[in-house]
Short mmCIF file of N, CA and C in Angstrom, two decimals:
data_model
loop_
_atom_site.label_atom_id
_atom_site.label_comp_id
_atom_site.label_asym_id
_atom_site.label_seq_id
_atom_site.Cartn_x
_atom_site.Cartn_y
_atom_site.Cartn_z
N MET C 9 -29.23 -9.96 -55.84
CA MET C 9 -27.78 -8.91 -55.75
C MET C 9 -28.55 -7.98 -54.45
N THR C 10 -30.06 -7.76 -54.65
CA THR C 10 -30.92 -6.53 -53.24
C THR C 10 -30.40 -7.35 -52.10
N ALA C 11 -30.68 -8.59 -52.13
CA ALA C 11 -29.69 -9.60 -50.61
C ALA C 11 -29.15 -8.91 -50.17
N ALA C 12 -27.93 -9.37 -51.39
CA ALA C 12 -26.71 -9.43 -50.31
C ALA C 12 -26.44 -7.59 -50.64
N ARG C 13 -26.82 -6.57 -51.38
CA ARG C 13 -26.58 -5.16 -50.71
C ARG C 13 -27.47 -5.33 -49.34
N LYS C 14 -27.95 -5.71 -48.96
CA LYS C 14 -28.91 -5.73 -47.92
C LYS C 14 -28.64 -5.77 -46.12
N ALA C 15 -27.66 -7.52 -47.00
CA ALA C 15 -26.51 -7.73 -45.42
C ALA C 15 -25.35 -7.47 -45.46
N VAL C 16 -24.73 -6.50 -46.35
CA VAL C 16 -23.26 -5.53 -46.57
C VAL C 16 -23.96 -4.28 -45.64
N PHE C 17 -24.95 -3.43 -46.43
CA PHE C 17 -25.54 -2.87 -44.87
C PHE C 17 -25.96 -2.81 -44.06
N SER C 18 -26.49 -3.62 -44.03
CA SER C 18 -26.85 -4.25 -42.06
C SER C 18 -25.95 -4.51 -41.49
N LEU C 19 -24.48 -5.23 -42.24
CA LEU C 19 -23.06 -5.26 -40.74
C LEU C 19 -22.82 -4.30 -41.01
N ALA C 20 -22.73 -3.34 -41.77
CA ALA C 20 -21.57 -1.98 -41.92
C ALA C 20 -22.22 -0.98 -40.75
N PRO C 21 -23.08 -0.72 -39.89
CA PRO C 21 -23.45 -0.12 -38.30
C PRO C 21 -22.16 -1.40 -37.84
N ARG C 22 -23.30 -2.38 -37.84
CA ARG C 22 -22.32 -3.06 -36.75
C ARG C 22 -20.63 -3.02 -36.61
N THR C 23 -20.17 -2.93 -37.53
CA THR C 23 -18.93 -3.30 -37.55
C THR C 23 -18.08 -1.76 -37.45
N LEU C 24 -19.28 -0.89 -37.77
CA LEU C 24 -18.33 1.07 -36.66
C LEU C 24 -18.38 0.77 -35.62
N HIS C 25 -19.80 0.01 -34.97
CA HIS C 25 -19.77 -0.35 -33.25
C HIS C 25 -19.16 -1.15 -32.74
N LEU C 26 -18.06 -1.93 -33.55
CA LEU C 26 -17.65 -2.63 -33.07
C LEU C 26 -16.27 -2.77 -33.04
N GLY C 27 -15.93 -0.66 -34.25
CA GLY C 27 -14.99 -0.57 -34.26
C GLY C 27 -14.06 0.56 -33.19
N ALA C 28 -15.89 1.20 -32.81
CA ALA C 28 -16.00 2.45 -31.88
C ALA C 28 -15.25 1.76 -30.61
N LEU C 29 -16.09 0.60 -30.01
CA LEU C 29 -15.40 -0.76 -28.68
C LEU C 29 -14.72 -0.62 -28.84
N LEU C 30 -13.56 -1.54 -29.35
CA LEU C 30 -12.21 -1.85 -29.69
C LEU C 30 -11.41 -0.29 -29.61
N PHE C 31 -11.72 0.39 -30.16
CA PHE C 31 -11.19 1.78 -29.37
C PHE C 31 -10.97 2.50 -28.51
N SER C 32 -12.46 1.83 -27.66
CA SER C 32 -13.20 2.58 -26.05
C SER C 32 -11.84 1.33 -24.89
N ALA C 33 -12.02 0.33 -25.49
CA ALA C 33 -11.43 -0.98 -24.92
C ALA C 33 -9.65 -0.96 -25.05
N LEU C 34 -9.60 -0.32 -26.16
CA LEU C 34 -7.79 0.37 -26.22
C LEU C 34 -7.27 1.26 -25.06
N LEU C 35 -8.09 2.70 -25.27
CA LEU C 35 -7.76 3.71 -25.09
C LEU C 35 -8.10 2.94 -23.06
N PHE C 36 -9.21 2.74 -22.65
CA PHE C 36 -9.68 1.64 -21.30
C PHE C 36 -7.99 1.42 -20.53
N LEU C 37 -7.73 0.70 -22.29
CA LEU C 37 -6.71 -0.09 -20.72
C LEU C 37 -4.97 0.49 -21.07
N ALA C 38 -4.47 1.75 -22.47
CA ALA C 38 -3.32 2.32 -22.30
C ALA C 38 -3.53 3.52 -21.00
N LEU C 39 -5.02 3.88 -20.40
CA LEU C 39 -4.96 4.86 -19.63
C LEU C 39 -3.67 4.49 -18.39
N PRO C 40 -4.40 3.52 -17.49
CA PRO C 40 -3.38 3.23 -16.90
C PRO C 40 -2.02 3.17 -16.51
N ALA C 41 -1.49 2.99 -17.31
CA ALA C 41 -0.11 2.94 -17.86
C ALA C 41 0.18 4.51 -18.11
N ALA C 42 -0.11 5.14 -18.74
CA ALA C 42 -0.18 6.22 -19.52
C ALA C 42 -0.38 7.79 -17.57
N THR C 43 -0.78 6.72 -16.56
CA THR C 43 -1.30 7.56 -16.03
C THR C 43 -0.24 6.95 -14.93
N ALA C 44 0.75 5.97 -14.71
CA ALA C 44 1.50 4.74 -13.91
C ALA C 44 2.65 5.98 -14.45
N ALA C 45 3.47 6.05 -15.85
CA ALA C 45 4.32 6.96 -16.40
C ALA C 45 4.51 7.68 -16.17
N TRP C 46 3.01 8.99 -15.88
CA TRP C 46 3.30 9.53 -15.75
C TRP C 46 4.07 10.56 -14.08
N ALA C 47 3.01 9.39 -13.05
CA ALA C 47 3.13 9.69 -11.91
C ALA C 47 4.30 9.23 -11.46
N GLN C 48 5.32 8.03 -11.96
CA GLN C 48 6.62 7.93 -11.78
C GLN C 48 7.44 9.36 -12.59
N GLU C 49 7.41 9.96 -13.84
CA GLU C 49 8.35 11.12 -14.05
C GLU C 49 8.35 11.97 -13.13
N SER C 50 6.86 11.91 -12.66
CA SER C 50 6.25 13.19 -11.46
C SER C 50 7.26 13.14 -9.85
N GLY C 51 7.53 11.91 -9.97
CA GLY C 51 7.88 11.45 -8.41
C GLY C 51 9.68 11.22 -8.77
N ALA C 52 10.29 10.90 -9.73
CA ALA C 52 11.83 11.67 -9.76
C ALA C 52 11.89 12.56 -10.10
N GLN C 53 11.35 13.46 -10.55
CA GLN C 53 11.25 15.47 -10.77
C GLN C 53 10.68 15.87 -9.21
N GLN C 54 10.34 15.18 -8.15
CA GLN C 54 9.97 15.26 -7.13
C GLN C 54 11.72 14.89 -5.95
N GLY C 55 12.83 14.44 -6.55
CA GLY C 55 13.42 14.03 -5.76
C GLY C 55 13.38 12.62 -5.58
N GLY C 56 12.90 11.80 -6.14
CA GLY C 56 13.04 10.37 -6.20
C GLY C 56 11.99 9.78 -5.53
N ALA C 57 10.81 10.54 -4.84
CA ALA C 57 10.07 9.71 -3.38
C ALA C 57 9.07 7.84 -4.96
N ARG C 58 9.19 7.27 -4.09
CA ARG C 58 9.15 5.76 -4.34
C ARG C 58 7.84 6.11 -5.32
N GLU C 59 6.00 7.29 -4.75
CA GLU C 59 5.07 6.71 -4.87
C GLU C 59 4.69 8.54 -4.84
N VAL C 60 3.86 8.59 -5.95
CA VAL C 60 3.83 10.25 -5.34
C VAL C 60 2.26 10.55 -5.32
N GLU C 61 2.06 11.26 -3.67
CA GLU C 61 0.62 10.90 -3.03
C GLU C 61 -0.75 11.27 -3.69
N ARG C 62 -1.65 10.98 -4.27
CA ARG C 62 -2.76 11.07 -5.39
C ARG C 62 -4.14 10.92 -4.23
N PRO C 63 -4.91 11.04 -4.56
CA PRO C 63 -6.38 10.25 -3.75
C PRO C 63 -6.60 9.32 -4.84
N GLY C 64 -7.29 8.44 -3.87
CA GLY C 64 -7.42 7.12 -4.46
C GLY C 64 -9.08 6.73 -4.77
N ARG C 65 -9.72 5.56 -4.64
CA ARG C 65 -10.66 5.85 -5.34
C ARG C 65 -12.00 5.86 -4.21
N THR C 66 -11.03 5.51 -2.27
CA THR C 66 -12.12 5.78 -1.72
C THR C 66 -12.24 7.58 -1.69
N GLY C 67 -11.04 7.88 -1.91
CA GLY C 67 -11.24 9.56 -1.59
C GLY C 67 -9.90 9.58 -0.03
N LEU C 68 -9.36 8.29 0.25
CA LEU C 68 -7.99 8.89 1.01
C LEU C 68 -6.85 8.53 -0.09
N PRO C 69 -6.10 9.34 0.76
CA PRO C 69 -4.81 9.54 0.10
C PRO C 69 -3.82 8.04 -0.54
N LEU C 70 -3.68 8.44 -1.63
CA LEU C 70 -1.95 6.85 -1.97
C LEU C 70 -0.95 7.56 -2.20
N PRO C 71 0.17 6.51 -1.64
CA PRO C 71 0.04 5.65 -0.46
C PRO C 71 -0.41 6.57 0.75
N ARG C 72 -0.89 5.58 1.61
CA ARG C 72 -1.23 5.55 2.93
C ARG C 72 -0.76 3.98 4.29
N PHE C 73 -0.12 4.45 5.57
CA PHE C 73 -0.36 3.27 5.78
C PHE C 73 -1.30 2.68 6.57
N VAL C 74 -1.78 1.34 6.88
CA VAL C 74 -3.12 1.03 7.22
C VAL C 74 -2.14 -0.27 7.53
N SER C 75 -2.64 -0.99 9.51
CA SER C 75 -2.73 -2.48 9.22
C SER C 75 -3.69 -4.03 8.93
N LEU C 76 -2.81 -4.91 9.59
CA LEU C 76 -3.31 -5.77 9.05
C LEU C 76 -4.58 -5.46 10.32
N ALA C 77 -5.68 -6.90 10.20
CA ALA C 77 -6.93 -6.39 11.15
C ALA C 77 -6.72 -7.34 11.49
N SER C 78 -6.73 -9.12 10.97
CA SER C 78 -7.05 -10.79 11.06
C SER C 78 -5.71 -11.27 11.91
N ASP C 79 -5.89 -12.18 12.16
CA ASP C 79 -4.68 -13.29 11.78
C ASP C 79 -4.31 -13.81 10.69
N GLU C 80 -5.32 -13.76 10.00
CA GLU C 80 -5.03 -14.11 9.20
C GLU C 80 -5.18 -13.93 7.49
N VAL C 81 -4.60 -13.46 6.99
CA VAL C 81 -4.85 -12.79 5.43
C VAL C 81 -4.52 -12.71 4.38
N ASN C 82 -5.50 -13.58 3.56
CA ASN C 82 -4.33 -13.69 2.30
C ASN C 82 -4.06 -12.76 0.66
N LEU C 83 -3.01 -12.65 0.73
CA LEU C 83 -2.33 -12.30 -0.35
C LEU C 83 -2.95 -12.18 -1.69
N ARG C 84 -3.77 -11.80 -2.35
CA ARG C 84 -3.79 -12.54 -4.40
C ARG C 84 -3.18 -11.25 -5.06
N ALA C 85 -3.18 -12.12 -6.42
CA ALA C 85 -2.75 -11.68 -7.42
C ALA C 85 -3.82 -10.81 -7.56
N GLY C 86 -4.49 -10.51 -7.65
CA GLY C 86 -5.78 -9.62 -8.40
C GLY C 86 -6.64 -9.20 -7.44
N PRO C 87 -7.47 -8.22 -7.88
CA PRO C 87 -8.32 -7.91 -7.23
C PRO C 87 -9.61 -8.34 -7.23
N GLY C 88 -9.52 -9.72 -6.38
CA GLY C 88 -10.70 -10.66 -6.38
C GLY C 88 -10.58 -11.95 -5.95
N SER C 89 -12.00 -12.57 -4.88
CA SER C 89 -11.51 -13.44 -5.03
C SER C 89 -11.00 -14.95 -5.68
N GLN C 90 -11.18 -14.45 -7.37
CA GLN C 90 -11.01 -15.69 -8.17
C GLN C 90 -9.57 -15.22 -8.16
N TYR C 91 -8.66 -14.52 -8.10
CA TYR C 91 -7.46 -14.74 -7.68
C TYR C 91 -6.94 -15.47 -7.17
N PRO C 92 -5.81 -16.23 -7.41
CA PRO C 92 -4.20 -17.31 -7.00
C PRO C 92 -4.26 -15.73 -5.56
N ILE C 93 -3.85 -16.91 -4.55
CA ILE C 93 -3.53 -16.75 -2.96
C ILE C 93 -2.10 -16.90 -2.88
N GLU C 94 -1.28 -15.79 -2.75
CA GLU C 94 -0.18 -15.86 -3.64
C GLU C 94 0.69 -15.96 -1.94
N TRP C 95 0.66 -15.18 -1.03
CA TRP C 95 1.16 -15.40 0.36
C TRP C 95 -0.28 -15.20 1.44
N VAL C 96 0.48 -15.86 2.72
CA VAL C 96 -0.89 -15.92 3.62
C VAL C 96 -0.45 -14.91 4.29
N TYR C 97 -0.98 -14.09 5.34
CA TYR C 97 0.17 -13.02 6.18
C TYR C 97 -0.67 -13.36 7.49
N ARG C 98 -0.09 -14.26 8.39
CA ARG C 98 -0.03 -14.53 9.86
C ARG C 98 0.04 -13.83 10.85
N ARG C 99 -0.07 -12.33 11.26
CA ARG C 99 0.14 -11.43 12.35
C ARG C 99 -1.10 -10.54 12.11
N ARG C 100 -1.43 -10.70 12.84
CA ARG C 100 -3.01 -9.51 12.72
C ARG C 100 -1.62 -7.83 13.18
N SER C 101 -2.22 -6.67 13.01
CA SER C 101 -1.34 -6.03 13.10
C SER C 101 -0.31 -5.15 12.57
N MET C 102 0.41 -6.34 11.74
CA MET C 102 1.81 -5.95 10.98
C MET C 102 0.90 -4.52 9.90
N PRO C 103 2.42 -3.89 9.87
CA PRO C 103 2.10 -2.82 9.17
C PRO C 103 1.63 -2.90 7.64
N VAL C 104 1.44 -2.26 6.82
CA VAL C 104 1.27 -2.59 5.30
C VAL C 104 0.93 -1.20 4.26
N GLU C 105 1.58 -1.17 3.60
CA GLU C 105 1.16 0.09 2.45
C GLU C 105 0.65 0.04 1.58
N VAL C 106 -0.96 0.72 1.22
CA VAL C 106 -1.92 0.61 0.47
C VAL C 106 -1.51 1.73 -0.71
N ILE C 107 -1.38 1.18 -2.07
CA ILE C 107 0.22 1.63 -2.56
C ILE C 107 -1.67 1.85 -4.12
N ASP C 108 -2.50 1.52 -3.75
CA ASP C 108 -4.03 0.91 -4.89
C ASP C 108 -4.96 0.45 -4.30
N GLU C 109 -6.49 1.35 -5.07
CA GLU C 109 -7.71 0.60 -4.99
C GLU C 109 -8.44 -0.04 -5.81
N PHE C 110 -9.34 -0.92 -5.08
CA PHE C 110 -10.54 -1.67 -7.25
C PHE C 110 -11.18 -1.93 -6.90
N ASP C 111 -12.34 -1.31 -6.40
CA ASP C 111 -13.62 -1.70 -5.40
C ASP C 111 -13.06 -1.82 -4.01
N THR C 112 -13.20 -2.68 -3.32
CA THR C 112 -13.47 -2.90 -1.74
C THR C 112 -12.23 -3.77 -1.92
N TRP C 113 -11.11 -4.04 -2.73
CA TRP C 113 -10.00 -4.94 -2.63
C TRP C 113 -8.95 -3.30 -2.65
N ARG C 114 -7.71 -3.65 -1.42
CA ARG C 114 -6.62 -3.13 -1.83
C ARG C 114 -5.79 -3.23 -2.21
N ARG C 115 -4.10 -3.32 -3.20
CA ARG C 115 -2.55 -3.54 -3.37
C ARG C 115 -1.77 -2.70 -2.45
N ILE C 116 -1.08 -3.51 -1.60
CA ILE C 116 -0.37 -3.10 -0.85
C ILE C 116 0.81 -3.70 -0.92
N ARG C 117 1.73 -3.06 -0.12
CA ARG C 117 3.32 -3.89 0.06
C ARG C 117 3.38 -3.43 1.07
N ASP C 118 4.87 -4.91 1.20
CA ASP C 118 4.76 -5.01 3.04
C ASP C 118 6.31 -4.43 3.16
N TRP C 119 6.79 -5.12 4.06
CA TRP C 119 7.46 -4.39 4.74
C TRP C 119 9.31 -5.11 3.72
N GLU C 120 8.71 -6.06 3.38
CA GLU C 120 9.88 -6.77 2.36
C GLU C 120 9.93 -6.52 0.91
N GLY C 121 9.11 -5.75 0.68
CA GLY C 121 8.33 -4.89 -0.77
C GLY C 121 7.17 -5.77 -0.93
N THR C 122 7.05 -6.59 -0.68
CA THR C 122 6.29 -7.99 -1.31
C THR C 122 4.74 -7.55 -1.57
N VAL C 123 4.18 -7.23 -2.64
CA VAL C 123 2.63 -5.99 -3.57
C VAL C 123 2.58 -7.68 -3.84
N GLY C 124 0.48 -7.35 -3.32
CA GLY C 124 -0.59 -8.28 -4.14
C GLY C 124 -1.61 -7.18 -3.35
N TRP C 125 -2.87 -7.90 -3.74
CA TRP C 125 -4.47 -7.58 -3.46
C TRP C 125 -4.95 -8.20 -2.15
N VAL C 126 -4.99 -7.71 -1.46
CA VAL C 126 -5.89 -7.84 0.08
C VAL C 126 -7.64 -7.01 -0.11
N HIS C 127 -8.23 -8.01 0.62
CA HIS C 127 -9.84 -6.97 0.72
C HIS C 127 -9.66 -5.91 1.70
N GLY C 128 -10.86 -4.99 1.32
CA GLY C 128 -10.19 -3.99 2.86
C GLY C 128 -11.07 -4.14 3.62
N SER C 129 -11.44 -4.91 3.86
CA SER C 129 -12.42 -5.75 5.15
C SER C 129 -11.40 -6.70 5.99
N LEU C 130 -10.21 -6.57 5.33
CA LEU C 130 -9.19 -7.52 6.36
C LEU C 130 -7.70 -6.15 6.76
N LEU C 131 -8.69 -4.55 6.22
CA LEU C 131 -7.78 -4.47 7.03
C LEU C 131 -7.98 -2.70 8.51
N SER C 132 -6.77 -2.17 9.04
CA SER C 132 -7.77 -1.71 9.27
C SER C 132 -7.12 -0.24 9.64
N GLY C 133 -7.52 1.07 10.29
CA GLY C 133 -7.03 2.47 9.53
C GLY C 133 -5.41 2.50 11.17
N ARG C 134 -5.80 1.23 12.18
CA ARG C 134 -4.86 1.77 12.79
C ARG C 134 -4.01 1.43 12.36
N ARG C 135 -2.71 2.74 12.59
CA ARG C 135 -1.00 2.98 12.48
C ARG C 135 -0.46 1.61 13.30
N THR C 136 0.39 1.60 12.77
CA THR C 136 1.46 0.89 13.55
C THR C 136 2.40 0.31 13.04
N LEU C 137 3.53 -0.01 13.87
CA LEU C 137 4.70 -0.28 13.36
C LEU C 137 5.84 -1.54 13.27
N ARG C 138 6.38 -1.82 12.55
CA ARG C 138 7.83 -2.79 12.48
C ARG C 138 8.78 -2.89 12.44
N VAL C 139 9.41 -3.33 14.01
CA VAL C 139 11.21 -2.72 14.10
C VAL C 139 11.97 -3.44 12.98
N LEU C 140 12.48 -3.09 12.06
CA LEU C 140 13.87 -3.46 11.21
C LEU C 140 14.10 -3.53 11.70
N GLY C 141 16.01 -4.52 11.24
CA GLY C 141 16.49 -4.73 11.89
C GLY C 141 17.45 -6.47 10.79
N GLU C 142 18.46 -6.59 12.13
CA GLU C 142 18.04 -7.90 10.94
C GLU C 142 17.90 -9.29 12.98
N SER C 143 17.68 -10.64 12.19
CA SER C 143 16.79 -11.69 13.31
C SER C 143 18.48 -11.08 14.62
N GLY C 144 17.45 -10.81 15.73
CA GLY C 144 18.58 -10.53 17.06
C GLY C 144 19.09 -9.46 17.30
N GLU C 145 19.00 -8.64 16.32
CA GLU C 145 19.42 -7.03 16.69
C GLU C 145 18.45 -6.55 17.82
N LEU C 146 19.14 -5.98 18.01
CA LEU C 146 18.34 -4.25 19.09
C LEU C 146 18.66 -3.39 19.06
N ILE C 147 17.57 -2.44 18.72
CA ILE C 147 17.07 -1.07 18.02
C ILE C 147 16.49 -0.60 19.74
N SER C 148 17.24 0.88 19.86
CA SER C 148 16.96 1.30 21.18
C SER C 148 15.91 2.10 21.26
N LEU C 149 15.20 2.01 22.33
CA LEU C 149 14.30 3.18 22.04
C LEU C 149 14.23 4.10 23.42
N HIS C 150 13.80 5.38 22.67
CA HIS C 150 14.49 5.98 23.74
C HIS C 150 12.84 6.57 24.61
N ARG C 151 13.62 7.50 25.80
CA ARG C 151 12.44 8.37 26.57
C ARG C 151 12.57 9.73 25.63
N ASP C 152 12.76 10.24 24.94
CA ASP C 152 12.79 11.48 24.46
C ASP C 152 13.46 11.01 22.86
N PRO C 153 12.76 12.35 21.94
CA PRO C 153 13.35 12.18 20.49
C PRO C 153 14.78 12.31 20.61
N ASP C 154 15.21 11.71 21.03
CA ASP C 154 17.19 12.27 20.88
C ASP C 154 17.96 11.06 21.55
N GLU C 155 19.02 11.36 20.50
CA GLU C 155 20.05 9.50 20.77
C GLU C 155 20.43 10.43 22.06
N GLY C 156 20.67 11.60 22.55
CA GLY C 156 21.11 11.12 23.80
C GLY C 156 20.56 10.86 25.07
N SER C 157 19.25 11.17 25.26
CA SER C 157 18.42 10.48 26.02
C SER C 157 18.52 9.67 26.49
N PRO C 158 18.02 8.87 28.08
CA PRO C 158 18.04 7.42 28.16
C PRO C 158 17.35 6.91 27.35
N LEU C 159 17.43 5.50 27.44
CA LEU C 159 16.55 4.00 27.22
C LEU C 159 15.39 3.63 27.78
N VAL C 160 14.92 3.50 27.13
CA VAL C 160 13.55 3.34 27.48
C VAL C 160 13.92 1.01 28.01
N ALA C 161 13.76 0.79 26.70
CA ALA C 161 13.74 -0.72 26.17
C ALA C 161 15.07 -0.71 25.42
N GLN C 162 15.75 -2.12 25.14
CA GLN C 162 16.23 -2.57 23.88
C GLN C 162 14.69 -4.02 23.21
N VAL C 163 14.42 -3.01 22.18
CA VAL C 163 13.77 -3.73 21.69
C VAL C 163 14.12 -4.93 20.37
N GLU C 164 14.19 -6.25 20.32
CA GLU C 164 14.18 -6.98 18.95
C GLU C 164 13.35 -6.64 16.90
N ALA C 165 14.35 -7.00 16.51
CA ALA C 165 14.14 -6.16 15.37
C ALA C 165 12.79 -7.33 15.04
N GLY C 166 11.31 -6.87 14.24
CA GLY C 166 10.10 -8.03 13.72
C GLY C 166 9.17 -7.64 15.26
N VAL C 167 10.20 -6.67 15.82
CA VAL C 167 8.60 -6.17 17.33
C VAL C 167 7.58 -5.52 16.20
N VAL C 168 6.38 -5.76 16.42
CA VAL C 168 5.12 -4.88 15.73
C VAL C 168 4.31 -4.34 17.05
N GLY C 169 4.21 -2.84 16.94
CA GLY C 169 3.80 -1.94 18.42
C GLY C 169 2.52 -0.77 17.26
N ASP C 170 2.14 -0.36 18.44
CA ASP C 170 1.32 0.57 17.96
C ASP C 170 2.39 2.47 17.73
N LEU C 171 2.30 2.72 16.36
CA LEU C 171 2.17 3.81 16.56
C LEU C 171 2.20 5.05 16.97
N GLU C 172 2.12 6.37 17.98
CA GLU C 172 1.31 7.32 18.20
C GLU C 172 1.59 8.44 17.83
N ARG C 173 3.21 9.50 17.52
CA ARG C 173 2.90 10.09 16.88
C ARG C 173 4.29 10.53 16.34
N CYS C 174 4.47 11.18 14.75
CA CYS C 174 5.72 11.30 14.47
C CYS C 174 6.11 12.58 14.72
N SER C 175 7.37 13.30 14.05
CA SER C 175 7.75 14.53 14.16
C SER C 175 9.21 14.29 13.80
N GLY C 176 9.60 15.56 12.23
CA GLY C 176 11.05 15.40 12.14
C GLY C 176 11.37 13.84 11.50
N GLY C 177 12.57 13.46 12.56
CA GLY C 177 13.23 11.97 12.23
C GLY C 177 12.62 10.42 13.80
N TRP C 178 12.03 11.29 13.85
CA TRP C 178 11.41 10.76 15.60
C TRP C 178 9.98 10.07 15.26
N CYS C 179 9.79 9.32 15.90
CA CYS C 179 8.65 8.52 16.28
C CYS C 179 8.15 8.01 17.34
N GLN C 180 7.05 8.22 18.54
CA GLN C 180 6.89 8.10 19.29
C GLN C 180 5.97 6.58 19.33
N ALA C 181 6.24 5.88 20.12
CA ALA C 181 5.35 4.24 19.95
C ALA C 181 5.29 3.68 21.16
N ASN C 182 4.76 2.83 21.15
CA ASN C 182 4.14 2.02 22.47
C ASN C 182 4.47 0.44 21.73
N LEU C 183 5.56 -0.24 22.64
CA LEU C 183 6.08 -1.80 21.98
C LEU C 183 6.51 -3.08 22.97
N GLY C 184 5.23 -3.39 23.41
CA GLY C 184 4.75 -4.20 24.58
C GLY C 184 4.37 -3.28 25.78
N GLY C 185 4.19 -2.91 25.81
CA GLY C 185 3.85 -1.84 27.09
C GLY C 185 4.67 -0.49 27.35
N PHE C 186 6.11 -0.72 26.95
CA PHE C 186 7.05 0.21 26.66
C PHE C 186 6.65 1.24 26.15
N GLU C 187 6.90 2.67 26.62
CA GLU C 187 6.70 3.40 25.32
C GLU C 187 7.89 4.27 25.42
N GLY C 188 7.80 4.90 24.36
CA GLY C 188 9.07 6.51 23.62
C GLY C 188 9.23 6.49 22.59
N TRP C 189 10.48 6.72 22.23
CA TRP C 189 10.79 7.10 20.82
C TRP C 189 11.92 5.87 19.91
N LEU C 190 11.99 6.11 18.86
CA LEU C 190 12.31 5.42 18.09
C LEU C 190 13.38 6.23 16.42
N ARG C 191 13.69 6.18 16.17
CA ARG C 191 14.23 6.50 15.03
C ARG C 191 13.56 6.10 13.44
N ARG C 192 13.20 6.51 12.79
CA ARG C 192 11.85 6.81 11.76
C ARG C 192 12.68 5.51 10.99
N GLN C 193 14.08 5.48 10.76
CA GLN C 193 14.71 4.43 9.86
C GLN C 193 15.30 3.12 10.58
N ASP C 194 15.04 3.19 11.85
CA ASP C 194 14.73 2.16 12.71
C ASP C 194 13.30 1.42 12.18
N PHE C 195 12.60 1.46 11.52
CA PHE C 195 11.22 0.86 12.08
C PHE C 195 10.41 1.20 10.43
N TYR C 196 9.62 0.21 9.83
CA TYR C 196 8.80 0.69 9.10
C TYR C 196 7.42 0.61 9.49
N GLY C 197 6.90 1.86 9.02
CA GLY C 197 5.31 2.14 8.96
C GLY C 197 4.77 3.25 8.48
N THR C 198 5.73 4.59 7.92
CA THR C 198 5.37 5.83 7.89
C THR C 198 5.89 5.84 6.32
N LEU C 199 5.36 7.35 5.74
CA LEU C 199 6.52 8.01 4.45
C LEU C 199 7.19 8.34 4.87
N PRO C 200 8.38 8.78 4.31
CA PRO C 200 9.72 9.20 4.65
C PRO C 200 9.00 10.27 5.89
N LYS C 201 8.52 11.34 5.03
CA LYS C 201 8.20 13.10 6.12
C LYS C 201 7.10 13.40 6.07
N GLU C 202 5.86 11.97 6.77
CA GLU C 202 4.80 12.41 6.79
C GLU C 202 4.58 12.72 8.20
N THR C 203 3.40 13.39 8.57
CA THR C 203 3.72 13.69 10.45
C THR C 203 2.52 12.65 10.89
N LEU C 204 2.31 12.77 12.14
CA LEU C 204 1.91 11.80 12.23
C LEU C 204 0.52 12.65 13.90
N GLU C 205 0.05 13.13 14.30
CA GLU C 205 -0.57 13.39 15.44
C GLU C 205 -1.25 12.28 15.75
#
């Protein structure tokens, strides 16, 4: 009978330790969901913003725009090479929005709203834009940030170029050697009220 009591008493600390471990794991899993719900609620209260700007694990703000640094970038289901590839981007310099970070991995959203994970080494801090619109549609590139200013060029939807600066509803861009101003609503590559110098 004393042997049985010893066995029960020797298991009690392990059971307590296992309970504490289980509680910690549940708290760890629940915390990101609670934080995301809080961020969503805060965004809704601040005029329905899509994301609430906050510092990421790297100290850089989230969300933020970057561009693809390679002609072939695998978009994965999770933050690691063990996760399946869901999409392959084959266009260097395409702008993407970083919406989360985990270790060396970045969760991105593209111009169509597709979300997934890419390795940070495949991203560049270079700011670019992608002209929006239907296939074959032409968008006006103006000499000055004004609808009435002369046209520099007409650019097709889907064209990718360098983003130079933004102020108000206009951004200066370089598209295939043509430099001018685009209305912010005509391209993907900036946050709604972002100022870029």
